[in-house]
PDB file of C-alpha atoms in Angstrom:
ATOM      1  CA  MET Q   1      41.031  -4.566   1.366  1.00  0.00           C
ATOM      2  CA  LYS Q   2      38.661  -1.134   0.941  1.00  0.00           C
ATOM      3  CA  ASN Q   3      36.033  -3.372  -0.808  1.00  0.00           C
ATOM      4  CA  ARG Q   4      35.823  -5.943   2.369  1.00  0.00           C
ATOM      5  CA  SER Q   5      35.009  -2.730   5.036  1.00  0.00           C
ATOM      6  CA  LEU Q   6      32.652  -1.553   2.555  1.00  0.00           C
ATOM      7  CA  PHE Q   7      30.990  -4.869   2.481  1.00  0.00           C
ATOM      8  CA  GLY Q   8      30.881  -5.052   6.334  1.00  0.00           C
ATOM      9  CA  VAL Q   9      29.170  -1.739   6.571  1.00  0.00           C
ATOM     10  CA  TYR Q  10      26.569  -2.586   3.608  1.00  0.00           C
ATOM     11  CA  ALA Q  11      25.963  -6.018   5.622  1.00  0.00           C
ATOM     12  CA  ALA Q  12      25.901  -3.828   9.092  1.00  0.00           C
ATOM     13  CA  CYS Q  13      23.521  -1.626   7.510  1.00  0.00           C
ATOM     14  CA  LEU Q  14      21.345  -4.270   5.757  1.00  0.00           C
ATOM     15  CA  MET Q  15      21.127  -6.463   9.025  1.00  0.00           C
ATOM     16  CA  PHE Q  16      20.057  -2.780  11.068  1.00  0.00           C
ATOM     17  CA  VAL Q  17      17.337  -2.303   8.256  1.00  0.00           C
ATOM     18  CA  PHE Q  18      16.066  -6.078   8.529  1.00  0.00           C
ATOM     19  CA  THR Q  19      16.216  -5.888  12.363  1.00  0.00           C
ATOM     20  CA  ALA Q  20      13.909  -2.390  12.307  1.00  0.00           C
ATOM     21  CA  MET Q  21      11.203  -4.194   9.942  1.00  0.00           C
ATOM     22  CA  LEU Q  22      10.991  -7.044  11.930  1.00  0.00           C
ATOM     23  CA  PHE Q  23       9.913  -5.579  14.988  1.00  0.00           C
ATOM     24  CA  SER Q  24       7.894  -2.653  13.271  1.00  0.00           C
ATOM     25  CA  CYS Q  25       5.948  -5.796  11.700  1.00  0.00           C
ATOM     26  CA  LYS Q  26       4.585  -6.937  14.789  1.00  0.00           C
ATOM     27  CA  SER Q  27       1.064  -7.470  14.587  1.00  0.00           C
ATOM     28  CA  ALA Q  28      -1.725  -6.227  17.285  1.00  0.00           C
ATOM     29  CA  LYS Q  29      -2.925  -9.324  19.795  1.00  0.00           C
ATOM     30  CA  LEU Q  30      -5.665  -8.653  21.932  1.00  0.00           C
ATOM     31  CA  SER Q  31      -3.600 -10.263  24.839  1.00  0.00           C
ATOM     32  CA  ASP Q  32      -1.298  -7.035  24.404  1.00  0.00           C
ATOM     33  CA  ALA Q  33      -3.727  -5.207  24.745  1.00  0.00           C
ATOM     34  CA  GLU Q  34      -5.233  -5.932  27.215  1.00  0.00           C
ATOM     35  CA  GLU Q  35      -2.109  -6.363  29.391  1.00  0.00           C
ATOM     36  CA  LYS Q  36      -1.042  -2.603  28.606  1.00  0.00           C
ATOM     37  CA  GLN Q  37      -4.919  -1.911  30.010  1.00  0.00           C
ATOM     38  CA  ARG Q  38      -4.341  -3.520  32.995  1.00  0.00           C
ATOM     39  CA  ILE Q  39      -1.013  -1.895  34.002  1.00  0.00           C
ATOM     40  CA  GLY Q  40      -2.333   1.319  33.363  1.00  0.00           C
ATOM     41  CA  GLU Q  41      -0.839   2.139  29.678  1.00  0.00           C
ATOM     42  CA  TYR Q  42      -4.151   3.166  28.267  1.00  0.00           C
ATOM     43  CA  TYR Q  43      -2.764   5.281  25.331  1.00  0.00           C
ATOM     44  CA  SER Q  44      -1.105   2.324  24.101  1.00  0.00           C
ATOM     45  CA  ALA Q  45      -3.546  -0.009  24.809  1.00  0.00           C
ATOM     46  CA  ALA Q  46      -6.044   1.987  22.895  1.00  0.00           C
ATOM     47  CA  GLN Q  47      -3.376   2.276  19.966  1.00  0.00           C
ATOM     48  CA  ILE Q  48      -3.462  -1.281  20.032  1.00  0.00           C
ATOM     49  CA  TYR Q  49      -7.221  -1.858  20.314  1.00  0.00           C
ATOM     50  CA  ARG Q  50      -7.811   0.688  16.871  1.00  0.00           C
ATOM     51  CA  LYS Q  51      -5.809  -1.705  15.373  1.00  0.00           C
ATOM     52  CA  ILE Q  52      -7.678  -4.671  16.371  1.00  0.00           C
ATOM     53  CA  TYR Q  53     -10.788  -3.268  15.614  1.00  0.00           C
ATOM     54  CA  ALA Q  54      -9.967  -2.103  12.252  1.00  0.00           C
ATOM     55  CA  LYS Q  55      -8.861  -5.585  11.024  1.00  0.00           C
ATOM     56  CA  THR Q  56     -11.390  -7.506  12.829  1.00  0.00           C
ATOM     57  CA  PRO Q  57     -14.302  -7.981  10.263  1.00  0.00           C
ATOM     58  CA  PRO Q  58     -18.097  -6.746  10.554  1.00  0.00           C
ATOM     59  CA  ASP Q  59     -19.510  -9.913  10.919  1.00  0.00           C
ATOM     60  CA  LYS Q  60     -17.468 -10.718  14.043  1.00  0.00           C
ATOM     61  CA  ARG Q  61     -20.149  -8.571  16.109  1.00  0.00           C
ATOM     62  CA  ASP Q  62     -19.149 -10.374  19.203  1.00  0.00           C
ATOM     63  CA  VAL Q  63     -15.212  -9.240  19.157  1.00  0.00           C
ATOM     64  CA  ARG Q  64     -15.630  -5.489  17.594  1.00  0.00           C
ATOM     65  CA  SER Q  65     -18.253  -4.878  20.629  1.00  0.00           C
ATOM     66  CA  TYR Q  66     -15.766  -6.367  22.605  1.00  0.00           C
ATOM     67  CA  VAL Q  67     -12.685  -4.429  21.088  1.00  0.00           C
ATOM     68  CA  ALA Q  68     -14.838  -1.205  21.074  1.00  0.00           C
ATOM     69  CA  TYR Q  69     -15.768  -1.234  24.274  1.00  0.00           C
ATOM     70  CA  ARG Q  70     -12.169  -1.931  25.893  1.00  0.00           C
ATOM     71  CA  MET Q  71     -11.031   0.711  23.364  1.00  0.00           C
ATOM     72  CA  ALA Q  72     -13.812   3.279  24.745  1.00  0.00           C
ATOM     73  CA  GLU Q  73     -12.495   2.620  28.341  1.00  0.00           C
ATOM     74  CA  CYS Q  74      -9.275   3.227  27.298  1.00  0.00           C
ATOM     75  CA  TYR Q  75      -9.881   6.709  26.350  1.00  0.00           C
ATOM     76  CA  ARG Q  76     -12.052   7.591  28.958  1.00  0.00           C
ATOM     77  CA  HIS Q  77      -9.286   7.004  31.576  1.00  0.00           C
ATOM     78  CA  ILE Q  78      -6.919   9.189  29.016  1.00  0.00           C
ATOM     79  CA  ASN Q  79      -9.920  12.144  29.139  1.00  0.00           C
ATOM     80  CA  ASN Q  80     -10.174  11.875  25.305  1.00  0.00           C
ATOM     81  CA  VAL Q  81     -14.166  11.985  25.179  1.00  0.00           C
ATOM     82  CA  PRO Q  82     -14.654  12.652  21.658  1.00  0.00           C
ATOM     83  CA  ALA Q  83     -12.884   8.850  21.352  1.00  0.00           C
ATOM     84  CA  ALA Q  84     -14.602   7.270  24.214  1.00  0.00           C
ATOM     85  CA  LEU Q  85     -18.048   8.091  22.768  1.00  0.00           C
ATOM     86  CA  SER Q  86     -17.123   7.344  19.697  1.00  0.00           C
ATOM     87  CA  GLY Q  87     -16.294   3.615  20.900  1.00  0.00           C
ATOM     88  CA  TYR Q  88     -19.171   3.051  22.924  1.00  0.00           C
ATOM     89  CA  MET Q  89     -21.367   4.335  20.234  1.00  0.00           C
ATOM     90  CA  ASN Q  90     -19.857   1.287  18.015  1.00  0.00           C
ATOM     91  CA  ALA Q  91     -19.875  -1.098  20.878  1.00  0.00           C
ATOM     92  CA  VAL Q  92     -24.100  -0.312  21.356  1.00  0.00           C
ATOM     93  CA  ARG Q  93     -24.165  -1.074  17.711  1.00  0.00           C
ATOM     94  CA  TYR Q  94     -22.643  -4.317  17.900  1.00  0.00           C
ATOM     95  CA  ASN Q  95     -24.770  -4.984  21.119  1.00  0.00           C
ATOM     96  CA  TYR Q  96     -22.195  -5.221  23.730  1.00  0.00           C
ATOM     97  CA  PRO Q  97     -23.653  -7.555  26.360  1.00  0.00           C
ATOM     98  CA  ASP Q  98     -22.986  -5.351  29.488  1.00  0.00           C
ATOM     99  CA  SER Q  99     -25.559  -2.540  30.396  1.00  0.00           C
ATOM    100  CA  ILE Q 100     -23.025  -0.310  32.160  1.00  0.00           C
ATOM    101  CA  ILE Q 101     -22.267   0.757  28.529  1.00  0.00           C
ATOM    102  CA  TYR Q 102     -25.018   2.976  28.952  1.00  0.00           C
ATOM    103  CA  LEU Q 103     -23.993   4.442  32.197  1.00  0.00           C
ATOM    104  CA  ARG Q 104     -20.887   5.097  30.167  1.00  0.00           C
ATOM    105  CA  LEU Q 105     -22.680   6.423  27.162  1.00  0.00           C
ATOM    106  CA  GLY Q 106     -24.557   8.976  29.326  1.00  0.00           C
ATOM    107  CA  GLN Q 107     -21.479  10.040  31.136  1.00  0.00           C
ATOM    108  CA  MET Q 108     -19.632  10.755  27.752  1.00  0.00           C
ATOM    109  CA  SER Q 109     -22.350  12.720  26.418  1.00  0.00           C
ATOM    110  CA  GLN Q 110     -22.967  14.719  29.276  1.00  0.00           C
ATOM    111  CA  GLU Q 111     -18.991  15.635  29.395  1.00  0.00           C
ATOM    112  CA  ASN Q 112     -19.416  16.072  25.601  1.00  0.00           C
ATOM    113  CA  GLY Q 113     -22.052  18.836  26.229  1.00  0.00           C
ATOM    114  CA  GLN Q 114     -24.708  16.180  24.465  1.00  0.00           C
ATOM    115  CA  TYR Q 115     -27.368  16.542  27.650  1.00  0.00           C
ATOM    116  CA  PRO Q 116     -30.433  15.126  25.416  1.00  0.00           C
ATOM    117  CA  SER Q 117     -28.071  11.906  24.216  1.00  0.00           C
ATOM    118  CA  ALA Q 118     -26.642  11.547  27.802  1.00  0.00           C
ATOM    119  CA  ILE Q 119     -30.232  11.862  29.481  1.00  0.00           C
ATOM    120  CA  LYS Q 120     -31.629   9.395  26.764  1.00  0.00           C
ATOM    121  CA  ASP Q 121     -29.152   6.896  28.026  1.00  0.00           C
ATOM    122  CA  TYR Q 122     -29.000   7.425  31.852  1.00  0.00           C
ATOM    123  CA  GLN Q 123     -32.585   6.526  31.099  1.00  0.00           C
ATOM    124  CA  ILE Q 124     -31.941   3.423  29.724  1.00  0.00           C
ATOM    125  CA  TYR Q 125     -29.719   2.600  32.472  1.00  0.00           C
ATOM    126  CA  LEU Q 126     -31.614   3.481  35.614  1.00  0.00           C
ATOM    127  CA  GLU Q 127     -34.241   0.798  33.919  1.00  0.00           C
ATOM    128  CA  ARG Q 128     -32.013  -1.923  34.874  1.00  0.00           C
ATOM    129  CA  PHE Q 129     -30.766  -0.287  37.715  1.00  0.00           C
ATOM    130  CA  PRO Q 130     -32.682   2.181  39.653  1.00  0.00           C
ATOM    131  CA  LYS Q 131     -30.977   3.193  42.645  1.00  0.00           C
ATOM    132  CA  ASP Q 132     -27.246   3.572  40.849  1.00  0.00           C
ATOM    133  CA  GLN Q 133     -26.426   7.220  42.428  1.00  0.00           C
ATOM    134  CA  LEU Q 134     -23.668   7.683  39.463  1.00  0.00           C
ATOM    135  CA  ALA Q 135     -26.799   7.493  37.236  1.00  0.00           C
ATOM    136  CA  VAL Q 136     -29.086   9.210  39.053  1.00  0.00           C
ATOM    137  CA  ASN Q 137     -26.797  12.213  39.708  1.00  0.00           C
ATOM    138  CA  GLY Q 138     -25.610  12.111  36.087  1.00  0.00           C
ATOM    139  CA  LEU Q 139     -29.492  12.310  35.193  1.00  0.00           C
ATOM    140  CA  LYS Q 140     -29.907  15.285  37.895  1.00  0.00           C
ATOM    141  CA  GLY Q 141     -27.044  17.241  36.262  1.00  0.00           C
ATOM    142  CA  CYS Q 142     -28.389  16.734  32.673  1.00  0.00           C
ATOM    143  CA  GLU Q 143     -31.474  18.281  33.724  1.00  0.00           C
ATOM    144  CA  ALA Q 144     -30.479  21.284  35.815  1.00  0.00           C
TER     145      ALA Q 144
END
């Protein structure tokens, strides 16, 4: 009788470990990260984007640029400036197609105290959108 109850305890422990392993092995999905970002869970979304970015091969430049940009946006929302800056720079390196990246890169560089870099990024953005007030004000703030 004692052996039977011991077997039940072992079986229950084994099932618990198996279940815990099953849930911890969930792979990071882009749709999960996008959903977390959409509902405002920026920290969780950034962590998922980071896993996806690490698993994406460097030759998939379009995917890496998209994920790096989205990850940087999440970090910007939670005010993690160094991580956002790194993400935006990776997105630029992988040729992210939207020019707003230069505005964001300028903002994060300015916030991080890197004024010459911020000026350069604001100027790149202003070449395309010369009347954008955010960029104009950011550039003035860096030059003052």
